[in-house]
Tab-separated table of C-alpha atoms and ligand atoms in Angstrom:
chain	number	residue	atom	x	y	z
A	29	MET	CA	79.080	76.825	104.555
A	30	THR	CA	78.972	80.500	105.318
A	31	ASN	CA	81.531	82.408	103.091
A	32	ILE	CA	83.204	85.634	103.925
A	33	LEU	CA	85.493	87.415	101.485
A	34	VAL	CA	88.173	89.459	103.293
A	35	ILE	CA	89.735	92.270	101.334
A	36	ASN	CA	92.983	94.134	102.009
A	37	ALA	CA	93.314	96.753	99.209
A	38	GLY	CA	96.542	98.726	98.536
A	39	SER	CA	96.950	101.390	96.039
A	40	SER	CA	97.989	98.939	93.264
A	41	SER	CA	97.320	95.694	94.891
A	42	LEU	CA	94.476	93.748	96.419
A	43	LYS	CA	94.801	90.774	98.710
A	44	TYR	CA	91.812	88.497	99.218
A	45	GLN	CA	90.801	85.515	101.139
A	46	LEU	CA	87.736	83.554	101.073
A	47	ILE	CA	86.814	82.200	104.432
A	48	ASP	CA	84.284	79.613	105.570
A	49	ILE	CA	83.365	81.117	108.839
A	50	ASP	CA	81.395	78.064	110.119
A	51	GLN	CA	84.585	75.972	110.181
A	52	GLU	CA	86.925	78.993	110.325
A	53	GLN	CA	88.868	77.724	107.339
A	54	ILE	CA	90.401	79.567	104.350
A	55	ILE	CA	88.880	78.204	101.043
A	56	ALA	CA	91.088	80.273	98.779
A	57	LYS	CA	93.333	83.268	98.905
A	58	GLY	CA	95.499	85.318	96.699
A	59	ILE	CA	96.460	88.781	95.427
A	60	CYS	CA	95.920	91.005	92.495
A	61	GLU	CA	99.055	93.062	91.759
A	62	ARG	CA	100.008	96.040	89.466
A	63	ILE	CA	96.303	97.229	89.266
A	64	GLY	CA	96.205	100.271	87.044
A	65	ILE	CA	99.734	99.389	85.642
A	66	ALA	CA	100.757	97.421	82.578
A	67	LYS	CA	101.078	93.520	83.234
A	68	SER	CA	98.637	93.257	85.994
A	69	VAL	CA	98.766	89.794	87.628
A	70	LEU	CA	96.138	87.860	89.516
A	71	SER	CA	97.497	84.986	91.830
A	72	TYR	CA	95.068	82.418	93.369
A	73	LYS	CA	95.586	79.522	95.862
A	74	PRO	CA	92.677	77.263	96.600
A	75	ALA	CA	93.033	75.395	99.951
A	76	ASN	CA	93.041	72.002	98.303
A	77	GLY	CA	94.476	72.728	94.915
A	78	GLU	CA	97.343	74.080	92.897
A	79	SER	CA	98.384	77.666	92.896
A	80	PHE	CA	97.677	79.609	89.833
A	81	GLU	CA	98.813	82.845	88.214
A	82	LYS	CA	97.592	84.832	85.286
A	83	GLU	CA	98.419	87.997	83.729
A	84	SER	CA	95.234	89.970	82.974
A	85	PRO	CA	94.432	93.569	82.479
A	86	MET	CA	93.068	95.344	85.613
A	87	LYS	CA	92.469	99.084	85.100
A	88	THR	CA	90.641	99.460	88.334
A	89	HIS	CA	90.031	97.728	91.666
A	90	GLU	CA	86.650	96.872	90.245
A	91	ASP	CA	88.252	95.039	87.412
A	92	ALA	CA	90.307	93.222	89.926
A	93	ILE	CA	87.384	92.124	92.254
A	94	LYS	CA	85.589	90.882	89.015
A	95	LEU	CA	88.622	88.689	88.123
A	96	VAL	CA	88.712	87.350	91.719
A	97	LEU	CA	85.035	86.536	91.552
A	98	ASP	CA	85.597	84.873	88.164
A	99	VAL	CA	88.285	82.620	89.408
A	100	LEU	CA	86.592	81.815	92.762
A	101	THR	CA	83.611	80.695	90.726
A	102	ASP	CA	85.484	79.089	87.762
A	103	LYS	CA	84.123	75.619	86.720
A	104	GLU	CA	87.512	74.001	86.748
A	105	ILE	CA	89.747	75.608	89.382
A	106	GLY	CA	87.042	77.668	91.440
A	107	VAL	CA	85.882	76.911	95.015
A	108	ILE	CA	82.301	77.984	94.922
A	109	SER	CA	79.540	77.475	92.395
A	110	ASP	CA	78.286	81.081	92.100
A	111	MET	CA	78.839	84.498	93.756
A	112	SER	CA	75.661	84.344	95.811
A	113	SER	CA	77.369	82.055	98.343
A	114	ILE	CA	79.587	85.054	99.410
A	115	ARG	CA	77.476	86.358	102.181
A	116	ALA	CA	79.441	89.306	103.220
A	117	VAL	CA	82.612	91.143	102.628
A	118	GLY	CA	85.064	92.483	105.211
A	119	HIS	CA	87.389	95.208	104.243
A	120	ARG	CA	90.682	96.100	106.116
A	121	VAL	CA	90.688	99.998	106.512
A	122	LEU	CA	93.575	101.873	107.810
A	123	HIS	CA	92.359	105.049	109.321
A	124	GLY	CA	88.943	105.732	111.038
A	125	GLY	CA	90.164	108.642	112.842
A	126	GLU	CA	88.405	109.231	116.179
A	127	LYS	CA	85.158	108.185	114.695
A	128	TYR	CA	85.326	104.431	114.856
A	129	SER	CA	86.382	102.394	117.809
A	130	ALA	CA	84.925	99.071	116.428
A	131	PRO	CA	84.027	97.417	113.157
A	132	VAL	CA	81.078	98.959	111.338
A	133	LEU	CA	78.603	98.002	108.539
A	134	ILE	CA	79.454	100.140	105.505
A	135	ASP	CA	76.887	102.808	104.432
A	136	ASP	CA	77.106	106.201	102.887
A	137	HIS	CA	78.248	107.796	106.132
A	138	VAL	CA	80.937	105.278	106.727
A	139	LEU	CA	82.253	105.929	103.221
A	140	GLU	CA	82.262	109.693	103.860
A	141	ALA	CA	84.130	109.235	107.231
A	142	ILE	CA	86.886	107.033	105.373
A	143	GLU	CA	87.126	109.807	102.865
A	144	GLU	CA	87.399	112.557	105.647
A	145	CYS	CA	90.349	110.544	107.116
A	146	ILE	CA	92.298	110.559	103.773
A	147	PRO	CA	94.653	113.403	105.177
A	148	LEU	CA	95.569	111.029	107.943
A	149	GLY	CA	96.127	107.976	105.634
A	150	PRO	CA	96.859	109.493	102.348
A	151	LEU	CA	98.302	106.307	100.826
A	152	HIS	CA	95.984	103.684	102.279
A	153	ASN	CA	92.409	105.310	102.808
A	154	PRO	CA	92.071	106.055	99.017
A	155	ALA	CA	93.108	102.580	98.099
A	156	ASN	CA	90.847	101.041	100.775
A	157	LEU	CA	87.943	103.171	99.397
A	158	MET	CA	88.655	101.838	95.804
A	159	GLY	CA	88.519	98.258	97.251
A	160	ILE	CA	85.193	98.941	98.856
A	161	ARG	CA	83.621	100.689	95.908
A	162	GLY	CA	84.941	98.055	93.449
A	163	CYS	CA	83.272	95.392	95.526
A	164	MET	CA	79.989	97.340	95.844
A	165	ALA	CA	79.920	97.747	92.029
A	166	ALA	CA	80.777	93.958	91.351
A	167	MET	CA	78.663	92.545	94.201
A	168	PRO	CA	75.585	94.774	94.664
A	169	GLY	CA	73.420	94.092	97.682
A	170	VAL	CA	76.122	92.108	99.569
A	171	PRO	CA	76.731	93.597	103.031
A	172	MET	CA	80.157	95.039	103.601
A	173	VAL	CA	82.053	95.738	106.928
A	174	ALA	CA	84.940	98.079	107.481
A	175	VAL	CA	87.486	96.885	110.258
A	176	PHE	CA	89.726	99.857	111.072
A	177	ASP	CA	93.504	99.341	112.066
A	178	THR	CA	93.070	102.543	114.337
A	179	ALA	CA	89.879	101.262	116.113
A	180	TRP	CA	92.032	99.476	118.662
A	181	GLY	CA	93.674	102.569	119.957
A	182	GLN	CA	90.538	104.542	120.766
A	183	THR	CA	90.529	103.336	124.355
A	184	MET	CA	93.842	105.053	125.175
A	185	PRO	CA	93.567	107.603	127.869
A	186	ALA	CA	94.386	111.412	126.742
A	187	GLU	CA	97.814	111.387	128.541
A	188	ALA	CA	98.893	108.358	126.351
A	189	TYR	CA	97.557	109.752	122.927
A	190	MET	CA	98.312	113.468	123.122
A	191	TYR	CA	101.531	114.895	121.911
A	192	ALA	CA	102.845	117.769	123.898
A	193	LEU	CA	102.344	120.286	120.882
A	194	PRO	CA	100.179	123.316	121.009
A	195	TYR	CA	96.759	122.028	121.713
A	196	GLU	CA	95.347	123.242	118.242
A	197	ALA	CA	97.610	120.537	116.534
A	198	TYR	CA	95.021	118.139	118.087
A	199	THR	CA	91.825	120.203	117.592
A	200	GLU	CA	92.586	121.734	114.203
A	201	TYR	CA	94.774	119.149	112.610
A	202	LYS	CA	93.725	115.833	114.458
A	203	VAL	CA	97.346	115.203	115.522
A	204	ARG	CA	97.382	112.557	118.155
A	205	ARG	CA	98.517	108.941	118.525
A	206	TYR	CA	96.099	106.809	116.782
A	207	GLY	CA	98.127	103.359	116.642
A	208	PHE	CA	98.091	100.739	113.988
A	209	HIS	CA	98.084	96.903	113.704
A	210	GLY	CA	94.901	97.090	115.901
A	211	THR	CA	93.293	93.972	114.500
A	212	SER	CA	96.401	91.984	115.411
A	213	HIS	CA	96.862	93.364	118.971
A	214	ARG	CA	93.102	92.908	119.592
A	215	TYR	CA	93.190	89.300	118.522
A	216	VAL	CA	96.509	88.207	120.316
A	217	SER	CA	95.687	89.998	123.361
A	218	GLY	CA	92.166	88.451	123.397
A	219	GLN	CA	93.754	85.052	123.216
A	220	ALA	CA	96.205	85.955	126.059
A	221	VAL	CA	93.353	87.257	128.202
A	222	LYS	CA	91.394	83.911	127.715
A	223	LYS	CA	94.640	81.968	128.927
A	224	LEU	CA	94.973	84.218	131.895
A	225	VAL	CA	91.309	83.864	132.853
A	226	ALA	CA	91.513	80.116	132.497
A	227	LEU	CA	94.461	80.328	135.055
A	228	GLY	CA	92.031	82.058	137.473
A	229	MET	CA	92.575	85.788	136.817
A	230	LYS	CA	89.729	88.159	136.425
A	231	LYS	CA	89.529	89.557	133.098
A	232	GLU	CA	89.389	93.235	134.172
A	233	GLU	CA	92.632	92.717	136.052
A	234	THR	CA	94.674	91.251	133.318
A	235	ARG	CA	97.828	93.180	132.099
A	236	VAL	CA	99.089	92.065	128.858
A	237	ILE	CA	101.907	93.539	126.578
A	238	THR	CA	101.468	92.574	122.822
A	239	CYS	CA	104.517	92.561	120.731
A	240	HIS	CA	103.649	92.459	116.915
A	241	LEU	CA	107.045	92.266	115.366
A	242	GLY	CA	107.062	91.829	111.591
A	243	ASN	CA	108.024	93.862	108.640
A	244	GLY	CA	106.290	96.772	110.629
A	245	SER	CA	106.390	96.421	114.232
A	246	SER	CA	104.504	97.792	117.220
A	247	LEU	CA	103.694	97.105	120.840
A	248	SER	CA	100.627	97.615	122.830
A	249	ALA	CA	99.919	97.876	126.725
A	250	VAL	CA	96.444	96.163	127.418
A	251	LYS	CA	94.569	96.324	130.689
A	252	GLY	CA	91.406	94.117	131.005
A	253	GLY	CA	91.421	93.622	127.245
A	254	LYS	CA	91.565	97.255	126.392
A	255	CYS	CA	94.405	99.291	124.839
A	256	MET	CA	95.983	101.670	127.214
A	257	ASP	CA	98.976	102.749	124.972
A	258	THR	CA	100.500	101.692	121.709
A	259	SER	CA	103.853	102.419	120.103
A	260	MET	CA	102.764	103.678	116.649
A	261	GLY	CA	101.489	107.188	116.425
A	262	LEU	CA	99.810	109.544	114.134
A	263	THR	CA	101.269	107.407	111.403
A	264	PRO	CA	102.862	103.864	111.454
A	265	LEU	CA	106.413	105.380	111.608
A	266	GLU	CA	106.686	105.991	115.382
A	267	GLY	CA	107.871	103.284	117.749
A	268	VAL	CA	110.494	100.770	117.483
A	269	PRO	CA	112.787	100.559	114.455
A	270	MET	CA	111.331	98.213	111.721
A	271	GLY	CA	112.265	96.697	108.327
A	272	THR	CA	112.736	99.918	106.449
A	273	ARG	CA	111.263	102.423	109.030
A	274	CYS	CA	113.313	104.344	111.492
A	275	GLY	CA	110.828	104.308	114.310
A	276	SER	CA	111.127	107.124	117.124
A	277	ILE	CA	114.027	109.530	116.535
A	278	ASP	CA	114.775	113.025	117.828
A	279	PRO	CA	112.189	115.149	115.784
A	280	ALA	CA	114.924	117.929	115.270
A	281	ILE	CA	116.843	115.270	113.048
A	282	ILE	CA	114.403	115.945	110.413
A	283	PRO	CA	114.941	119.836	109.907
A	284	TYR	CA	118.679	119.289	110.472
A	285	LEU	CA	118.993	116.606	107.632
A	286	MET	CA	116.775	118.612	105.383
A	287	GLY	CA	119.023	121.710	105.873
A	288	ARG	CA	122.349	119.560	105.387
A	289	THR	CA	121.067	117.487	102.452
A	290	GLY	CA	118.524	119.621	100.558
A	291	MET	CA	115.923	116.780	100.770
A	292	ASN	CA	112.360	117.967	100.516
A	293	THR	CA	109.353	116.725	102.723
A	294	GLN	CA	108.614	113.835	100.327
A	295	GLU	CA	112.333	112.810	100.208
A	296	ILE	CA	112.830	112.950	103.897
A	297	ASP	CA	109.440	110.878	104.228
A	298	ALA	CA	110.780	108.266	102.033
A	299	TYR	CA	114.178	108.348	103.698
A	300	MET	CA	112.587	107.632	107.084
A	301	ASN	CA	109.917	105.060	105.866
A	302	LYS	CA	111.650	103.323	103.104
A	303	LYS	CA	115.404	103.479	103.551
A	304	SER	CA	115.839	103.454	107.261
A	305	GLY	CA	115.368	100.716	109.908
A	306	MET	CA	117.142	97.451	109.533
A	307	LEU	CA	117.883	98.018	105.993
A	308	GLY	CA	119.199	101.473	106.605
A	309	VAL	CA	121.562	100.530	109.480
A	310	SER	CA	122.705	97.179	108.119
A	311	GLY	CA	122.933	98.133	104.423
A	312	VAL	CA	122.085	94.501	103.856
A	313	SER	CA	118.390	93.833	104.031
A	314	SER	CA	114.976	94.813	105.733
A	315	ASP	CA	114.377	90.993	106.213
A	316	PHE	CA	115.439	89.520	109.586
A	317	ARG	CA	116.477	86.260	107.847
A	318	ASP	CA	118.912	88.018	105.792
A	319	LEU	CA	120.278	89.950	109.005
A	320	ALA	CA	120.699	86.616	110.757
A	321	ALA	CA	122.584	85.179	107.943
A	322	ALA	CA	124.765	88.285	107.511
A	323	THR	CA	125.316	88.493	111.277
A	324	LYS	CA	126.591	84.758	111.253
A	325	GLN	CA	129.067	85.848	108.528
A	326	GLY	CA	130.446	88.533	110.712
A	327	ASN	CA	128.674	91.608	109.299
A	328	GLU	CA	128.747	93.972	112.163
A	329	ARG	CA	126.212	96.505	110.821
A	330	ALA	CA	123.746	93.610	110.542
A	331	ALA	CA	124.421	92.518	114.068
A	332	LEU	CA	124.119	96.119	115.196
A	333	ALA	CA	120.683	96.488	113.524
A	334	ARG	CA	119.296	93.428	115.306
A	335	LYS	CA	120.743	94.593	118.596
A	336	MET	CA	119.100	98.095	118.195
A	337	PHE	CA	115.686	96.365	117.303
A	338	CYS	CA	115.763	94.131	120.452
A	339	TYR	CA	116.947	96.941	122.696
A	340	LYS	CA	114.045	99.212	121.683
A	341	VAL	CA	111.467	96.401	121.913
A	342	ARG	CA	112.870	95.587	125.350
A	343	GLN	CA	112.647	99.398	126.493
A	344	TYR	CA	108.982	99.494	125.341
A	345	ILE	CA	108.172	96.348	127.342
A	346	GLY	CA	109.634	98.074	130.385
A	347	ALA	CA	107.717	101.215	129.715
A	348	TYR	CA	104.435	99.356	129.247
A	349	ALA	CA	105.102	97.400	132.552
A	350	ALA	CA	105.126	100.943	134.045
A	351	THR	CA	101.805	101.944	132.313
A	352	LEU	CA	100.101	98.833	133.421
A	353	GLY	CA	101.542	98.742	136.912
A	354	GLY	CA	103.084	95.309	136.289
A	355	VAL	CA	102.587	92.555	133.721
A	356	ASP	CA	100.883	89.181	133.705
A	357	ALA	CA	101.640	88.190	130.006
A	358	ILE	CA	103.827	89.227	127.098
A	359	VAL	CA	102.733	88.046	123.624
A	360	MET	CA	105.146	87.606	120.808
A	361	THR	CA	103.416	87.702	117.388
A	362	ALA	CA	103.868	88.296	113.571
A	363	GLY	CA	106.599	87.226	111.246
A	364	VAL	CA	109.657	88.044	113.245
A	365	ALA	CA	108.569	87.152	116.742
A	366	GLU	CA	106.675	83.917	115.599
A	367	ASN	CA	109.582	82.581	113.922
A	368	ASP	CA	112.955	84.157	115.101
A	369	ALA	CA	113.728	82.460	118.596
A	370	TYR	CA	117.151	84.276	118.854
A	371	ILE	CA	115.445	87.765	118.468
A	372	ARG	CA	112.928	86.679	121.223
A	373	GLU	CA	115.765	85.730	123.360
A	374	MET	CA	117.735	88.944	122.794
A	375	ILE	CA	114.505	90.998	123.593
A	376	LEU	CA	113.590	89.047	126.757
A	377	GLN	CA	117.108	88.445	128.267
A	378	GLY	CA	117.431	90.943	131.296
A	379	LEU	CA	113.636	91.200	131.765
A	380	GLU	CA	113.636	88.537	134.428
A	381	TYR	CA	113.151	91.154	137.040
A	382	LEU	CA	109.565	91.598	135.916
A	383	GLY	CA	108.913	88.257	137.219
A	384	MET	CA	109.256	85.926	134.137
A	385	ASP	CA	111.038	82.626	134.386
A	386	MET	CA	111.984	81.740	130.865
A	387	ASP	CA	112.355	78.302	129.524
A	388	TRP	CA	115.289	79.273	127.254
A	389	GLU	CA	115.840	75.953	125.751
A	390	PHE	CA	112.176	75.415	124.812
A	391	ASN	CA	112.297	79.006	123.360
A	392	LEU	CA	114.968	77.867	120.892
A	393	SER	CA	113.618	74.311	120.110
A	394	CYS	CA	109.848	74.891	119.964
A	395	PRO	CA	108.022	74.800	116.583
A	396	ARG	CA	107.597	78.003	114.802
A	397	ALA	CA	104.414	80.054	114.394
A	398	THR	CA	102.608	77.908	116.868
A	399	ASP	CA	100.541	78.866	119.913
A	400	LEU	CA	102.702	78.046	122.891
A	401	GLU	CA	104.176	79.388	126.181
A	402	ILE	CA	107.830	79.853	126.488
A	403	THR	CA	108.063	80.486	130.147
A	404	LYS	CA	108.228	77.681	132.875
A	405	PRO	CA	104.909	76.591	134.270
A	406	THR	CA	105.609	78.270	137.625
A	407	SER	CA	106.579	81.590	136.020
A	408	LYS	CA	104.653	84.469	137.458
A	409	VAL	CA	104.720	86.344	134.109
A	410	HIS	CA	103.746	84.354	131.024
A	411	VAL	CA	105.382	84.743	127.635
A	412	TYR	CA	103.143	83.341	124.874
A	413	VAL	CA	104.003	82.887	121.233
A	414	ILE	CA	100.555	83.348	119.558
A	415	PRO	CA	100.346	83.359	115.684
A	416	THR	CA	98.303	86.437	114.631
A	417	ASP	CA	95.452	86.034	112.234
A	418	GLU	CA	94.172	89.545	111.137
A	419	GLU	CA	92.126	88.063	108.184
A	420	MET	CA	90.171	85.534	110.378
A	421	THR	CA	89.613	88.258	112.879
A	422	ILE	CA	88.234	90.498	110.066
A	423	ALA	CA	86.068	87.514	108.845
A	424	ARG	CA	84.621	86.971	112.377
A	425	ASP	CA	83.918	90.726	112.819
A	426	THR	CA	82.177	90.707	109.403
A	427	ALA	CA	80.008	87.699	110.130
A	428	GLU	CA	78.992	89.079	113.531
A	429	LEU	CA	77.843	92.426	112.077
A	430	ALA	CA	76.598	91.408	108.722
A	431	LEU	CA	74.875	88.169	109.340
A	432	ASN	CA	73.593	88.521	112.766
A	433	ALA	CA	71.850	91.885	112.165
B	521	AMP	P1	105.030	89.990	108.648
B	521	AMP	O1	105.094	91.629	108.437
B	521	AMP	O2	104.375	89.699	109.999
B	521	AMP	O3	104.499	89.358	107.478
B	521	AMP	O4	106.536	89.473	108.883
B	521	AMP	C1	107.326	89.565	107.768
B	521	AMP	C2	108.748	89.419	108.279
B	521	AMP	O5	108.962	88.244	109.181
B	521	AMP	C3	109.885	89.323	107.107
B	521	AMP	O6	110.210	90.337	106.697
B	521	AMP	C4	111.114	88.593	107.879
B	521	AMP	O7	111.936	89.691	108.401
B	521	AMP	C5	110.408	87.941	109.048
B	521	AMP	N1	110.399	86.503	109.214
B	521	AMP	C6	109.526	85.658	108.448
B	521	AMP	N2	110.048	84.246	108.623
B	521	AMP	C7	111.184	84.290	109.472
B	521	AMP	C8	112.070	83.510	110.012
B	521	AMP	N3	111.964	82.171	109.713
B	521	AMP	N4	113.078	83.930	110.638
B	521	AMP	C9	113.368	85.167	110.886
B	521	AMP	N5	112.445	86.243	110.462
B	521	AMP	C10	111.402	85.884	109.747
């Protein structure tokens, strides 16, 4: 058994998964919440056992990691005998700027680079650093790998990543499209490319559009396995509307609304990131399950929110078909696209002109969150549902870098 610990640290939370990379199996997973706040809670779920939750003080991320290691090695409910069986740790890191286009073994230079990128990821990068430093303190000598969300977007050509602002916005302030959900787009596009190659295509010629549609949503145009464009930008706010985020809007709306309402920069930021999207339009919820239920009951704003979402996703698919000069496969992944067949139908209806021949009945009846094709076998363009697996991808990257060195 070769165990890799995967860490996704937020400002007051820390998600973890212990993965046996030989079998590619999750051994245990969980989350520490309310780190640095009163009533911190650790939750823990071993693959073959009962879930467990415990209130325990965690002042820092290091305290949280120590508790995770304690529970993983606990004599009664633990899954490993001691800490030394954890061979490496993989950390999800939001922003690597233009420095990193691939996962990297963490050393002092990498820590500095993550720190330098704090202005670009002011909420996430400090939290990611706390997670890394907490692990380093609790597990000295264990190799650590950083897997950057932004690495995927580094292959975009300049015409795709530049904004038409004065050039110094890019040179002085690093304003450009970076893109996010990189680990997910990389994994599912890789799976789709494998399927296309098995059908006889050359890898370099494959044209894939990946739709990561979850609470946050983004699309990516992928040629020969490389990202050519992606819908999120300098921050994860750009692109399609999301659970609570507005996605792309006329930028002049911001000064207009600030002038009309008196909102300051933090307030307008929260307005666009936390109060908009599906929640803002529907007034019901950010969750697509709630929107579907409200739509069924005749709630017109919930129906409108869903339609707006599908319309924008469909527009991006059309735009990315133009970017790629056609499309061979469209991938549907993440919470909404893996589970909600009606949303898939609303997005894909009307895209037949691209060359897809949908099996609409199968789309509705197929099992959820399962790797499958929802186009007919003779379809020129293949539409795949591929469950994303960011943690396993991080674990694979970590094993490759830390154990094969
Ligand atoms: P993710 O960000 O990938 O974890 O996706 C989370 C989102 O997926 C939730 O907020 C829901 O909106 C959506 N979701 C999860 N399960 C379903 C389902 N059965 N039907 C529709 N939407 C779902």
